[in-house]
mmCIF file of C-alpha atoms in Angstrom:
data_model
loop_
_atom_site.group_PDB
_atom_site.id
_atom_site.type_symbol
_atom_site.label_atom_id
_atom_site.label_comp_id
_atom_site.label_asym_id
_atom_site.label_seq_id
_atom_site.Cartn_x
_atom_site.Cartn_y
_atom_site.Cartn_z
ATOM 1 C CA MET A 106 -28.247 -6.436 -54.325
ATOM 2 C CA ILE A 107 -29.083 -10.108 -53.823
ATOM 3 C CA LYS A 108 -26.485 -11.281 -56.338
ATOM 4 C CA GLU A 109 -23.730 -9.195 -54.739
ATOM 5 C CA ASN A 110 -24.723 -10.362 -51.265
ATOM 6 C CA ILE A 111 -24.658 -14.033 -52.268
ATOM 7 C CA ILE A 112 -21.216 -13.627 -53.820
ATOM 8 C CA SER A 113 -19.961 -11.835 -50.705
ATOM 9 C CA VAL A 114 -21.334 -14.439 -48.271
ATOM 10 C CA GLU A 115 -20.056 -17.372 -50.315
ATOM 11 C CA ASN A 116 -16.610 -15.765 -50.542
ATOM 12 C CA ASN A 117 -16.602 -15.260 -46.771
ATOM 13 C CA ILE A 118 -17.559 -18.909 -46.242
ATOM 14 C CA ALA A 119 -14.785 -20.021 -48.608
ATOM 15 C CA ASN A 120 -12.241 -17.856 -46.793
ATOM 16 C CA ALA A 121 -13.329 -19.149 -43.388
ATOM 17 C CA LEU A 122 -13.050 -22.743 -44.611
ATOM 18 C CA LYS A 123 -9.578 -22.070 -45.943
ATOM 19 C CA ALA A 124 -8.489 -20.297 -42.761
ATOM 20 C CA SER A 125 -9.550 -23.283 -40.667
ATOM 21 C CA GLY A 126 -7.964 -25.877 -42.949
ATOM 22 C CA ARG A 127 -11.259 -27.299 -44.135
ATOM 23 C CA LYS A 128 -12.165 -28.392 -47.659
ATOM 24 C CA PRO A 129 -13.949 -25.892 -49.972
ATOM 25 C CA ASP A 130 -17.234 -27.823 -50.022
ATOM 26 C CA GLU A 131 -17.541 -28.534 -46.297
ATOM 27 C CA ALA A 132 -19.987 -25.727 -45.481
ATOM 28 C CA LYS A 133 -23.126 -24.735 -47.391
ATOM 29 C CA LEU A 134 -25.202 -21.605 -47.402
ATOM 30 C CA ILE A 135 -28.899 -21.697 -46.511
ATOM 31 C CA ALA A 136 -30.638 -18.522 -47.671
ATOM 32 C CA VAL A 137 -33.121 -17.728 -44.901
ATOM 33 C CA SER A 138 -36.119 -16.395 -46.762
ATOM 34 C CA LYS A 139 -38.722 -15.982 -44.012
ATOM 35 C CA THR A 140 -41.074 -13.028 -44.647
ATOM 36 C CA LYS A 141 -39.520 -12.477 -48.083
ATOM 37 C CA PRO A 142 -41.651 -12.507 -51.268
ATOM 38 C CA VAL A 143 -41.378 -15.295 -53.830
ATOM 39 C CA SER A 144 -39.825 -12.846 -56.304
ATOM 40 C CA MET A 145 -36.757 -12.449 -54.077
ATOM 41 C CA LEU A 146 -36.393 -16.206 -53.740
ATOM 42 C CA GLU A 147 -36.633 -16.549 -57.503
ATOM 43 C CA GLU A 148 -33.837 -14.023 -57.851
ATOM 44 C CA ALA A 149 -31.622 -15.916 -55.385
ATOM 45 C CA TYR A 150 -32.495 -19.164 -57.189
ATOM 46 C CA SER A 151 -31.368 -17.647 -60.493
ATOM 47 C CA TYR A 152 -27.938 -17.037 -58.915
ATOM 48 C CA GLY A 153 -27.563 -20.674 -57.911
ATOM 49 C CA ILE A 154 -29.113 -20.860 -54.438
ATOM 50 C CA ARG A 155 -30.928 -24.170 -53.875
ATOM 51 C CA ASP A 156 -31.105 -24.287 -50.064
ATOM 52 C CA PHE A 157 -33.739 -22.021 -48.525
ATOM 53 C CA GLY A 158 -34.667 -21.755 -44.856
ATOM 54 C CA GLU A 159 -38.112 -20.925 -43.505
ATOM 55 C CA ASN A 160 -39.277 -20.426 -39.925
ATOM 56 C CA LYS A 161 -42.980 -21.057 -40.343
ATOM 57 C CA VAL A 162 -44.617 -24.174 -41.754
ATOM 58 C CA GLN A 163 -47.353 -22.264 -43.588
ATOM 59 C CA GLU A 164 -44.852 -20.023 -45.342
ATOM 60 C CA LEU A 165 -42.675 -22.975 -46.343
ATOM 61 C CA CYS A 166 -45.696 -24.824 -47.756
ATOM 62 C CA ASP A 167 -46.908 -21.785 -49.702
ATOM 63 C CA LYS A 168 -43.510 -21.202 -51.277
ATOM 64 C CA TYR A 169 -43.001 -24.909 -51.897
ATOM 65 C CA GLU A 170 -46.002 -24.869 -54.231
ATOM 66 C CA LYS A 171 -44.815 -21.810 -56.169
ATOM 67 C CA LEU A 172 -41.123 -22.494 -56.643
ATOM 68 C CA PRO A 173 -38.995 -25.114 -58.485
ATOM 69 C CA LYS A 174 -39.019 -28.613 -57.052
ATOM 70 C CA ASP A 175 -35.229 -28.945 -56.914
ATOM 71 C CA ILE A 176 -35.139 -26.509 -53.994
ATOM 72 C CA ARG A 177 -34.087 -28.023 -50.664
ATOM 73 C CA TRP A 178 -36.387 -26.554 -48.012
ATOM 74 C CA HIS A 179 -35.002 -26.291 -44.485
ATOM 75 C CA LEU A 180 -37.424 -25.775 -41.614
ATOM 76 C CA ILE A 181 -35.349 -23.833 -39.116
ATOM 77 C CA GLY A 182 -38.040 -22.398 -36.836
ATOM 78 C CA HIS A 183 -39.831 -23.974 -33.903
ATOM 79 C CA LEU A 184 -42.117 -26.765 -35.089
ATOM 80 C CA GLN A 185 -45.463 -27.227 -33.362
ATOM 81 C CA ARG A 186 -46.774 -30.764 -33.244
ATOM 82 C CA ASN A 187 -50.069 -29.833 -34.911
ATOM 83 C CA LYS A 188 -48.160 -28.531 -37.963
ATOM 84 C CA VAL A 189 -45.998 -31.617 -38.503
ATOM 85 C CA LYS A 190 -48.401 -33.259 -40.965
ATOM 86 C CA TYR A 191 -48.033 -30.370 -43.405
ATOM 87 C CA VAL A 192 -44.252 -30.415 -43.621
ATOM 88 C CA VAL A 193 -42.915 -33.971 -43.256
ATOM 89 C CA ASP A 194 -43.084 -34.588 -47.001
ATOM 90 C CA LYS A 195 -41.838 -31.130 -48.016
ATOM 91 C CA ALA A 196 -38.852 -30.309 -45.812
ATOM 92 C CA TYR A 197 -35.468 -31.550 -46.952
ATOM 93 C CA LEU A 198 -34.235 -31.160 -43.378
ATOM 94 C CA ILE A 199 -35.987 -30.194 -40.131
ATOM 95 C CA HIS A 200 -33.430 -28.361 -37.991
ATOM 96 C CA SER A 201 -35.479 -27.796 -34.856
ATOM 97 C CA VAL A 202 -36.394 -31.077 -33.164
ATOM 98 C CA ASP A 203 -35.995 -30.658 -29.416
ATOM 99 C CA SER A 204 -38.380 -33.084 -27.736
ATOM 100 C CA LEU A 205 -39.450 -36.713 -27.808
ATOM 101 C CA ARG A 206 -43.112 -35.701 -28.223
ATOM 102 C CA LEU A 207 -42.290 -33.758 -31.381
ATOM 103 C CA ALA A 208 -40.279 -36.676 -32.737
ATOM 104 C CA GLU A 209 -43.155 -39.048 -31.994
ATOM 105 C CA GLU A 210 -45.477 -36.832 -34.041
ATOM 106 C CA ILE A 211 -42.973 -36.693 -36.913
ATOM 107 C CA GLN A 212 -42.705 -40.489 -36.868
ATOM 108 C CA LYS A 213 -46.495 -40.875 -36.873
ATOM 109 C CA GLU A 214 -47.027 -38.524 -39.830
ATOM 110 C CA ALA A 215 -44.022 -39.851 -41.745
ATOM 111 C CA GLU A 216 -45.375 -43.369 -41.399
ATOM 112 C CA LYS A 217 -48.783 -42.224 -42.707
ATOM 113 C CA LYS A 218 -47.241 -40.583 -45.748
ATOM 114 C CA GLN A 219 -44.652 -43.327 -46.190
ATOM 115 C CA VAL A 220 -41.699 -40.938 -46.169
ATOM 116 C CA SER A 221 -38.390 -40.730 -44.356
ATOM 117 C CA VAL A 222 -37.607 -37.506 -42.525
ATOM 118 C CA ASP A 223 -34.123 -36.151 -41.921
ATOM 119 C CA ILE A 224 -33.798 -34.080 -38.773
ATOM 120 C CA LEU A 225 -31.328 -32.213 -36.601
ATOM 121 C CA ILE A 226 -31.528 -31.997 -32.830
ATOM 122 C CA GLU A 227 -31.724 -28.379 -31.689
ATOM 123 C CA VAL A 228 -29.444 -27.748 -28.718
ATOM 124 C CA ASN A 229 -29.725 -24.648 -26.536
ATOM 125 C CA VAL A 230 -25.989 -24.495 -25.936
ATOM 126 C CA ALA A 231 -26.036 -21.000 -24.411
ATOM 127 C CA MET A 232 -28.940 -21.894 -22.086
ATOM 128 C CA GLU A 233 -30.969 -18.840 -23.097
ATOM 129 C CA ASP A 234 -34.480 -18.716 -21.624
ATOM 130 C CA THR A 235 -35.865 -17.197 -24.832
ATOM 131 C CA LYS A 236 -34.579 -19.982 -27.091
ATOM 132 C CA TYR A 237 -35.918 -23.438 -27.838
ATOM 133 C CA GLY A 238 -33.681 -26.479 -27.758
ATOM 134 C CA VAL A 239 -32.697 -29.372 -25.555
ATOM 135 C CA THR A 240 -29.974 -28.784 -22.975
ATOM 136 C CA TYR A 241 -26.410 -29.813 -23.730
ATOM 137 C CA GLU A 242 -26.570 -32.448 -21.001
ATOM 138 C CA GLU A 243 -29.833 -34.013 -22.193
ATOM 139 C CA THR A 244 -28.932 -34.186 -25.882
ATOM 140 C CA GLU A 245 -27.528 -37.697 -25.979
ATOM 141 C CA ASP A 246 -30.472 -39.183 -24.085
ATOM 142 C CA LEU A 247 -32.937 -37.536 -26.459
ATOM 143 C CA ILE A 248 -30.980 -38.779 -29.470
ATOM 144 C CA ARG A 249 -31.044 -42.350 -28.158
ATOM 145 C CA GLN A 250 -34.811 -42.140 -27.652
ATOM 146 C CA ILE A 251 -35.474 -40.772 -31.151
ATOM 147 C CA ALA A 252 -32.996 -43.084 -32.897
ATOM 148 C CA VAL A 253 -35.394 -46.032 -32.583
ATOM 149 C CA PHE A 254 -37.975 -44.415 -34.901
ATOM 150 C CA PRO A 255 -37.689 -46.073 -38.328
ATOM 151 C CA ASN A 256 -38.938 -43.114 -40.393
ATOM 152 C CA ILE A 257 -36.672 -40.528 -38.751
ATOM 153 C CA HIS A 258 -32.975 -40.143 -39.435
ATOM 154 C CA ILE A 259 -30.875 -37.939 -37.164
ATOM 155 C CA LYS A 260 -28.250 -36.163 -39.275
ATOM 156 C CA GLY A 261 -26.621 -33.900 -36.711
ATOM 157 C CA LEU A 262 -27.123 -30.911 -34.437
ATOM 158 C CA MET A 263 -28.309 -27.321 -34.656
ATOM 159 C CA THR A 264 -28.009 -24.301 -32.389
ATOM 160 C CA ILE A 265 -28.958 -20.645 -32.381
ATOM 161 C CA ALA A 266 -26.184 -18.691 -30.689
ATOM 162 C CA PRO A 267 -26.904 -15.516 -28.692
ATOM 163 C CA TYR A 268 -27.186 -12.185 -30.454
ATOM 164 C CA THR A 269 -23.913 -10.337 -29.996
ATOM 165 C CA GLU A 270 -22.111 -7.335 -31.421
ATOM 166 C CA ASN A 271 -18.861 -9.300 -31.387
ATOM 167 C CA ALA A 272 -19.079 -12.503 -33.446
ATOM 168 C CA SER A 273 -16.093 -14.066 -31.713
ATOM 169 C CA ASP A 274 -18.107 -14.142 -28.472
ATOM 170 C CA ASN A 275 -20.076 -17.047 -29.933
ATOM 171 C CA THR A 276 -17.043 -19.162 -30.777
ATOM 172 C CA ILE A 277 -17.319 -20.839 -27.371
ATOM 173 C CA TYR A 278 -20.830 -22.073 -28.208
ATOM 174 C CA PHE A 279 -19.903 -23.218 -31.696
ATOM 175 C CA ASN A 280 -16.893 -25.131 -30.366
ATOM 176 C CA LYS A 281 -19.032 -26.706 -27.682
ATOM 177 C CA LEU A 282 -21.628 -27.943 -30.204
ATOM 178 C CA LYS A 283 -18.895 -29.286 -32.450
ATOM 179 C CA GLN A 284 -17.368 -31.212 -29.556
ATOM 180 C CA LEU A 285 -20.777 -32.594 -28.611
ATOM 181 C CA SER A 286 -21.267 -33.872 -32.161
ATOM 182 C CA VAL A 287 -17.861 -35.558 -32.067
ATOM 183 C CA ASP A 288 -18.632 -37.169 -28.700
ATOM 184 C CA ILE A 289 -21.989 -38.503 -29.906
ATOM 185 C CA ALA A 290 -20.535 -39.752 -33.205
ATOM 186 C CA GLU A 291 -18.015 -41.805 -31.240
ATOM 187 C CA LYS A 292 -20.878 -43.662 -29.524
ATOM 188 C CA ASN A 293 -21.881 -45.229 -32.883
ATOM 189 C CA ILE A 294 -25.607 -45.106 -32.132
ATOM 190 C CA ASP A 295 -27.708 -46.905 -34.761
ATOM 191 C CA ASN A 296 -29.628 -44.594 -37.119
ATOM 192 C CA VAL A 297 -27.645 -41.578 -35.923
ATOM 193 C CA CYS A 298 -25.223 -39.589 -38.024
ATOM 194 C CA MET A 299 -23.358 -36.473 -36.882
ATOM 195 C CA ASN A 300 -22.256 -35.143 -40.266
ATOM 196 C CA VAL A 301 -24.381 -31.989 -40.109
ATOM 197 C CA LEU A 302 -23.796 -28.975 -37.879
ATOM 198 C CA SER A 303 -26.254 -26.157 -38.479
ATOM 199 C CA MET A 304 -24.834 -23.099 -36.769
ATOM 200 C CA GLY A 305 -24.012 -19.527 -37.643
ATOM 201 C CA MET A 306 -26.220 -16.688 -38.870
ATOM 202 C CA THR A 307 -25.689 -13.332 -40.576
ATOM 203 C CA GLY A 308 -23.697 -11.838 -37.703
ATOM 204 C CA ASP A 309 -21.442 -14.778 -36.857
ATOM 205 C CA TYR A 310 -21.412 -17.342 -39.678
ATOM 206 C CA GLU A 311 -17.692 -16.972 -40.385
ATOM 207 C CA GLU A 312 -16.847 -17.884 -36.796
ATOM 208 C CA ALA A 313 -19.263 -20.812 -37.035
ATOM 209 C CA VAL A 314 -17.576 -22.118 -40.185
ATOM 210 C CA LYS A 315 -14.167 -21.913 -38.522
ATOM 211 C CA ALA A 316 -15.589 -23.985 -35.654
ATOM 212 C CA GLY A 317 -16.967 -26.701 -37.941
ATOM 213 C CA SER A 318 -20.400 -25.606 -39.182
ATOM 214 C CA THR A 319 -21.658 -27.413 -42.286
ATOM 215 C CA TYR A 320 -24.759 -25.222 -42.800
ATOM 216 C CA VAL A 321 -24.889 -21.490 -42.132
ATOM 217 C CA ARG A 322 -28.282 -19.782 -42.066
ATOM 218 C CA VAL A 323 -28.034 -16.311 -43.580
ATOM 219 C CA GLY A 324 -31.083 -14.137 -44.159
ATOM 220 C CA THR A 325 -30.426 -10.448 -43.610
ATOM 221 C CA GLY A 326 -26.969 -10.802 -45.141
ATOM 222 C CA ILE A 327 -28.599 -11.860 -48.430
ATOM 223 C CA PHE A 328 -32.085 -10.374 -48.574
ATOM 224 C CA GLY A 329 -31.652 -7.310 -46.372
ATOM 225 C CA GLU A 330 -33.535 -6.296 -43.234
ATOM 226 C CA ARG A 331 -37.042 -7.641 -42.640
ATOM 227 C CA ASP A 332 -40.067 -5.430 -42.210
ATOM 228 C CA TYR A 333 -41.987 -7.271 -39.523
ATOM 229 C CA SER A 334 -44.769 -4.645 -39.568
ATOM 230 C CA LYS A 335 -46.022 -6.264 -42.773
ATOM 231 C CA LEU A 336 -46.511 -9.676 -41.205
#
C-alpha cells in the first residue's frame, strides 16, 4: 500500500508542477508519519522517502534514534518552548515558528549546542481560531525581529489551510502565502530567505503545488488513516 501511495502522490506532484509550468524538482514530498510505527517509516524509507514530518517533539526524538541518520526530520506541529532543547539539533527544518518568544528559546538552545537551526514562519492565512500561526499582517515584523538571531536562519513560510471538501477552495490561501513570500523576498532582509513554502496536505496538495508550494505534507495519503484511540 505504502509503495503505491508514494508513487501516486509523487506522480500527482509531478503533474501539478508540469501543469503550472514549474520545474520537476521544485516541490518535495514530506511523508507525515505522526502516530505511525517505525516499521511503516522503514517501508517508506525503502521506497526512497527521506523527508519525514512529525507533530510532536517526543515522537520525532524517539524515531530519530531508531532510524537512518540521512533522514531529514521536519517538525511540523506546534512547538512548546520547554521542548525546544530536545529538537534543535535533530530537526532538519522547524516549520512552526510563530512567536518571538519561541524564536528566542530556539536561539538560546542553538547557541548552547553550537548548532544552526533552519526555520519557517507559520502564518495563519485563513485566520482560523483553532490554528496556530502569526497573522498575515504581522508576519514581516516578526521576521525582522527573528532575523537578528545568529543561530536561526529563516528559510520561508508555512501555513495550514482550512479543512475543505473542495481542494480548490484553498487556492486563495495558497496564493496569498505565495504573494507574501514574494513581497518579503523583495525586501532583501539580512539572514532571511524565502525559497521554501510549506503548504498543502493530503486533501489539497496538488492545488498547493500549482500555487507555488515547495514542500507538501502528506500523511493519510501515504500511510492511511490514523487511529487516534491508540495514542
